[in-house]
């Protein structure tokens, strides 16, 4: 019976018919299993065991990984927390930091990212399998090409969210870096007008919403954390870590040192704002100096060939006609 099924699959789908059948069967099993796992009820004994543990989410002096991933919202994602999140606390914190730098500050952002990554990988893999089946039935394709046609779309779908996050982090950091000198100038004006640093940060967060919304959002978070009563030093350090921009890290260091040694904040802001303006001008000059080098390749590709055709073409044509006359 197995031999007849194998022969039937080879006749219908080609030499890789059994492999296609196994792949389709695996996809169907995944599609059937996921809804069952999502509707699975929690074991009441596990709740009793969780309540019996000591406060602080520790067990035998070690951090409880389940306590780090527990949450009241998105219970469906909680069931797959160990699958959709890194295993260690360091990897989890770094993933959360990367998502925060990309602008996704939800508590389930890491889980949603890995869920989207998994879904896109499976979806593109299914598309690759369908394409491989259609290509094998129409034309004779080698085994290597079929495997690449299946695996490459899956890899693209899996790494597409990673590329999106990296591009978003880069664009946000560029926007913050470009708008930070203007924010420092406004903050300096507020401090010199008699406002405190906290009031100046609130004012800057309101004024920057139109031009630099990302930077305004970060300043608003700093203002809200200071209003909540957090230590200003820890708030500024979190601001630097959350953005990942070197200019803001230097600014935070200057502010902490000014607060520690009791120096004038206005004077420190004036000096640092001047440095940031000079640094922005230097970045603009650097980009302008790179522009001729980048335009050289395009100029040679799209300008030199037409010029050669216009200038040398008639001479070449005349020489060819002259050679024809000599042959005659």
Coordinates of C-alpha atoms in Angstrom, one line a residue:
X1 CA 0.0 0.0 0.0
X2 CA 2.8 2.4 0.9
X3 CA 4.5 1.6 -2.4
X4 CA 1.4 2.3 -4.4
X5 CA 0.9 5.6 -2.6
X6 CA 4.6 6.5 -3.2
X7 CA 4.3 5.6 -6.9
X8 CA 1.0 7.7 -7.2
X9 CA 2.7 10.7 -5.6
X10 CA 5.7 10.4 -7.9
X11 CA 3.4 10.1 -11.0
X12 CA 1.3 13.1 -9.9
X13 CA 3.8 15.5 -8.4
X14 CA 7.1 14.3 -9.8
X15 CA 10.2 12.9 -8.2
X16 CA 9.8 15.0 -5.1
X17 CA 6.1 14.1 -4.6
X18 CA 6.6 12.3 -1.3
X19 CA 8.5 15.3 0.1
X20 CA 5.7 17.7 -1.0
X21 CA 3.1 15.4 0.7
X22 CA 5.1 15.4 4.0
X23 CA 5.4 19.2 3.9
X24 CA 1.7 19.7 3.3
X25 CA 0.9 17.2 6.0
X26 CA 3.2 19.1 8.5
X27 CA 1.5 22.4 7.6
X28 CA -1.9 20.9 8.1
X29 CA -0.9 19.5 11.5
X30 CA 0.4 22.9 12.6
X31 CA -2.8 24.6 11.4
X32 CA -4.9 22.1 13.4
X33 CA -2.7 22.1 16.5
X34 CA -2.5 25.9 17.0
X35 CA -6.2 26.5 17.6
X36 CA -6.3 23.6 20.1
X37 CA -3.3 25.1 22.0
X38 CA -4.8 28.5 22.0
X39 CA -8.1 27.2 23.5
X40 CA -6.4 25.1 26.1
X41 CA -7.4 25.9 29.6
X42 CA -5.0 26.6 32.4
X43 CA -4.4 23.8 34.9
X44 CA -5.8 24.9 38.3
X45 CA -3.0 23.0 40.1
X46 CA -0.4 25.2 38.3
X47 CA -2.2 28.2 39.7
X48 CA -2.1 26.8 43.2
X49 CA 1.6 26.0 42.8
X50 CA 2.2 29.6 41.6
X51 CA 0.4 31.0 44.6
X52 CA 2.4 28.8 46.9
X53 CA 5.7 30.3 45.8
X54 CA 7.3 33.1 47.8
X55 CA 6.7 36.7 46.9
X56 CA 9.1 38.3 44.6
X57 CA 8.9 35.7 41.9
X58 CA 11.8 33.6 43.1
X59 CA 12.3 30.0 43.7
X60 CA 15.3 28.6 45.6
X61 CA 16.9 32.0 45.4
X62 CA 16.7 32.1 41.5
X63 CA 14.6 34.4 39.4
X64 CA 11.3 32.9 38.2
X65 CA 11.2 33.0 34.4
X66 CA 7.5 32.5 34.3
X67 CA 6.9 35.4 36.6
X68 CA 8.9 37.6 34.2
X69 CA 6.6 36.7 31.4
X70 CA 3.2 36.6 33.2
X71 CA 0.6 39.3 32.4
X72 CA -3.1 39.7 32.7
X73 CA -3.5 40.8 29.1
X74 CA -3.1 38.7 26.0
X75 CA -3.6 35.3 27.7
X76 CA -3.2 33.6 24.4
X77 CA 0.4 35.0 24.0
X78 CA 1.1 34.0 27.7
X79 CA 0.5 30.4 26.7
X80 CA 3.4 30.6 24.2
X81 CA 5.6 32.9 26.3
X82 CA 8.4 30.3 26.5
X83 CA 8.2 29.9 22.7
X84 CA 7.8 33.5 21.7
X85 CA 10.4 35.0 24.1
X86 CA 14.1 34.5 24.7
X87 CA 15.0 31.9 27.3
X88 CA 17.4 34.0 29.4
X89 CA 16.7 37.3 31.2
X90 CA 19.6 39.1 29.5
X91 CA 18.3 38.2 26.0
X92 CA 14.8 39.2 27.0
X93 CA 15.9 42.6 28.3
X94 CA 18.0 43.3 25.2
X95 CA 15.0 42.4 22.9
X96 CA 12.8 44.7 24.9
X97 CA 15.4 47.5 24.6
X98 CA 15.5 47.0 20.9
X99 CA 11.7 47.1 20.6
X100 CA 11.7 50.3 22.7
X101 CA 14.3 51.9 20.5
X102 CA 12.0 51.1 17.5
X103 CA 9.1 52.8 19.2
X104 CA 7.2 49.7 20.4
X105 CA 6.8 50.1 24.2
X106 CA 4.1 47.6 24.9
X107 CA 4.7 44.9 27.5
X108 CA 3.9 42.3 24.9
X109 CA 6.0 43.8 22.1
X110 CA 8.6 41.1 22.1
X111 CA 6.0 38.3 22.0
X112 CA 4.2 40.0 19.1
X113 CA 7.4 40.5 17.2
X114 CA 8.4 36.8 17.5
X115 CA 4.8 35.8 16.7
X116 CA 4.8 37.9 13.5
X117 CA 8.2 36.5 12.6
X118 CA 7.0 32.9 13.0
X119 CA 3.8 33.5 11.1
X120 CA 5.5 35.3 8.2
X121 CA 8.1 32.5 8.1
X122 CA 5.4 29.8 7.8
X123 CA 3.4 31.8 5.3
X124 CA 6.3 32.5 3.0
X125 CA 7.3 28.8 3.4
X126 CA 3.8 27.7 2.2
X127 CA 4.1 30.1 -0.7
X128 CA 7.5 28.6 -1.6
X129 CA 6.0 25.0 -1.4
X130 CA 3.1 26.0 -3.7
X131 CA 5.5 27.6 -6.2
X132 CA 7.7 24.5 -6.1
X133 CA 4.8 22.2 -6.8
X134 CA 3.6 24.4 -9.7
X135 CA 7.1 24.6 -11.2
X136 CA 7.7 20.9 -10.9
X137 CA 4.5 20.0 -12.7
X138 CA 5.1 22.4 -15.6
X139 CA 8.8 22.2 -16.1
X140 CA 11.6 19.9 -15.1
X141 CA 13.4 21.5 -12.3
X142 CA 16.4 20.2 -10.4
X143 CA 16.2 19.2 -6.7
X144 CA 18.5 22.1 -5.7
X145 CA 16.3 24.7 -7.3
X146 CA 13.2 23.2 -5.7
X147 CA 14.8 23.3 -2.2
X148 CA 15.9 26.9 -2.7
X149 CA 12.5 27.8 -4.0
X150 CA 11.0 26.5 -0.7
X151 CA 13.6 27.6 1.8
X152 CA 14.4 31.1 0.4
X153 CA 10.9 32.5 0.8
X154 CA 10.7 31.1 4.3
X155 CA 14.0 32.8 5.3
X156 CA 12.9 36.1 3.7
X157 CA 9.6 36.0 5.7
X158 CA 11.5 35.1 8.9
X159 CA 14.0 37.9 8.6
X160 CA 11.7 40.5 7.2
X161 CA 10.5 41.7 10.7
X162 CA 14.1 41.9 11.8
X163 CA 15.0 44.2 8.9
X164 CA 11.9 46.3 9.6
X165 CA 12.9 46.8 13.2
X166 CA 16.5 47.7 12.3
X167 CA 15.4 50.2 9.8
X168 CA 12.9 51.7 12.2
X169 CA 15.5 52.0 14.9
X170 CA 17.9 53.7 12.5
X171 CA 15.3 56.2 11.3
X172 CA 14.3 57.1 14.8
X173 CA 17.8 57.6 15.9
X174 CA 18.5 59.8 12.9
X175 CA 15.5 61.9 13.7
X176 CA 16.5 62.3 17.3
X177 CA 20.0 63.2 16.4
X178 CA 18.9 65.8 13.9
X179 CA 16.4 67.5 16.3
X180 CA 18.5 67.3 19.4
X181 CA 20.5 70.6 18.8
X182 CA 17.2 72.5 18.4
X183 CA 15.9 70.9 21.6
X184 CA 19.0 71.9 23.5
X185 CA 18.6 75.5 22.3
X186 CA 15.0 75.6 23.4
X187 CA 15.9 74.0 26.7
X188 CA 18.6 76.6 27.2
X189 CA 16.1 79.4 26.6
X190 CA 13.7 78.0 29.1
X191 CA 16.4 77.6 31.8
X192 CA 17.7 81.1 31.2
X193 CA 14.2 82.5 31.4
X194 CA 13.9 81.2 35.0
X195 CA 12.3 77.8 34.6
X196 CA 13.7 74.7 36.2
X197 CA 15.1 71.8 34.2
X198 CA 12.0 69.8 34.7
X199 CA 9.7 72.6 33.5
X200 CA 12.0 73.2 30.5
X201 CA 11.8 69.5 29.5
X202 CA 8.0 69.7 29.7
X203 CA 8.0 72.8 27.5
X204 CA 10.4 71.4 25.0
X205 CA 8.3 68.2 24.7
X206 CA 5.3 70.3 23.8
X207 CA 7.1 72.6 21.3
X208 CA 8.8 69.7 19.4
X209 CA 5.7 67.7 18.5
X210 CA 5.4 69.3 15.1
X211 CA 8.9 69.2 13.9
X212 CA 10.4 66.2 15.7
X213 CA 7.6 64.0 17.1
X214 CA 10.0 61.1 18.1
X215 CA 12.2 63.4 20.2
X216 CA 9.1 65.1 21.7
X217 CA 7.8 61.7 22.7
X218 CA 11.0 60.8 24.4
X219 CA 11.1 64.1 26.3
X220 CA 7.5 63.6 27.3
X221 CA 8.4 60.3 28.8
X222 CA 11.2 61.9 30.8
X223 CA 8.8 64.6 32.0
X224 CA 6.2 62.1 33.1
X225 CA 8.7 59.9 34.9
X226 CA 10.0 63.0 36.8
X227 CA 6.5 63.9 37.7
X228 CA 5.9 60.4 39.0
X229 CA 8.7 61.0 41.5
X230 CA 11.5 58.9 40.1
X231 CA 15.1 59.9 40.7
X232 CA 16.3 62.4 38.1
X233 CA 19.6 60.6 37.6
X234 CA 17.9 57.3 36.9
X235 CA 15.4 58.9 34.6
X236 CA 18.1 60.6 32.5
X237 CA 20.1 57.4 32.3
X238 CA 17.0 55.5 31.1
X239 CA 16.5 58.3 28.5
X240 CA 20.0 57.7 27.2
X241 CA 19.6 53.9 27.1
X242 CA 16.2 54.1 25.5
X243 CA 17.3 56.2 22.6
X244 CA 20.7 54.8 22.0
X245 CA 22.1 58.0 20.6
X246 CA 25.7 59.1 21.6
X247 CA 24.8 62.8 21.7
X248 CA 22.1 62.2 24.3
X249 CA 24.4 59.9 26.3
X250 CA 26.9 62.8 26.5
X251 CA 24.2 65.2 27.4
X252 CA 23.0 62.9 30.2
X253 CA 26.6 62.7 31.5
X254 CA 26.9 66.5 31.5
X255 CA 23.6 66.9 33.3
X256 CA 24.4 64.3 36.0
X257 CA 27.9 65.8 36.6
X258 CA 26.4 69.3 36.8
X259 CA 23.8 68.2 39.3
X260 CA 26.4 66.2 41.3
X261 CA 29.0 69.0 41.6
X262 CA 26.5 71.9 41.8
X263 CA 27.6 73.8 38.8
X264 CA 25.3 76.0 36.7
X265 CA 23.0 74.0 34.5
X266 CA 22.5 77.0 32.1
X267 CA 26.2 77.3 31.5
X268 CA 26.6 73.6 30.9
X269 CA 23.6 73.7 28.5
X270 CA 25.1 76.8 26.7
X271 CA 28.4 75.1 26.1
X272 CA 26.9 71.7 25.1
X273 CA 24.3 73.3 22.8
X274 CA 27.1 75.2 20.9
X275 CA 29.0 71.9 20.5
X276 CA 25.8 70.1 19.2
X277 CA 25.3 72.9 16.6
X278 CA 28.9 72.6 15.4
X279 CA 28.5 68.9 15.3
X280 CA 25.4 69.1 13.1
X281 CA 27.2 71.5 10.7
X282 CA 30.1 69.0 10.5
X283 CA 27.6 66.2 9.7
X284 CA 26.1 68.3 7.0
X285 CA 29.5 69.1 5.5
X286 CA 30.5 65.4 5.7
X287 CA 27.3 64.4 3.8
X288 CA 28.0 67.2 1.2
X289 CA 31.6 66.0 0.7
X290 CA 30.4 62.4 0.1
X291 CA 27.9 63.5 -2.5
X292 CA 30.4 64.0 -5.4
X293 CA 31.8 60.5 -4.8
X294 CA 28.4 58.9 -4.9
X295 CA 27.4 60.8 -8.0
X296 CA 30.6 59.7 -9.9
X297 CA 29.3 56.2 -10.6
X298 CA 25.9 57.5 -11.8
X299 CA 27.5 60.1 -13.9
X300 CA 29.8 57.6 -15.6
X301 CA 26.9 55.1 -16.2
X302 CA 24.3 57.5 -17.5
X303 CA 26.4 60.4 -19.0
X304 CA 29.6 58.9 -20.5
X305 CA 28.0 56.3 -22.8
X306 CA 25.6 58.7 -24.5
X307 CA 28.5 61.2 -25.0
X308 CA 30.6 58.4 -26.5
X309 CA 27.8 57.5 -28.9
X310 CA 27.3 61.1 -29.9
X311 CA 30.9 62.0 -30.3
X312 CA 32.5 58.8 -31.6
X313 CA 29.5 57.3 -33.3
X314 CA 29.7 59.3 -36.5
X315 CA 33.4 58.7 -36.9
X316 CA 32.9 55.0 -36.5
X317 CA 30.1 55.0 -39.0
X318 CA 32.3 56.9 -41.5
X319 CA 35.1 54.5 -41.0
X320 CA 32.8 51.5 -41.6
X321 CA 31.5 53.0 -44.8
X322 CA 35.1 53.7 -46.0
X323 CA 36.1 50.1 -45.3
X324 CA 33.1 48.9 -47.4
X325 CA 34.2 51.1 -50.3
X326 CA 37.8 49.6 -50.1
X327 CA 36.3 46.1 -50.3
X328 CA 34.3 46.9 -53.3

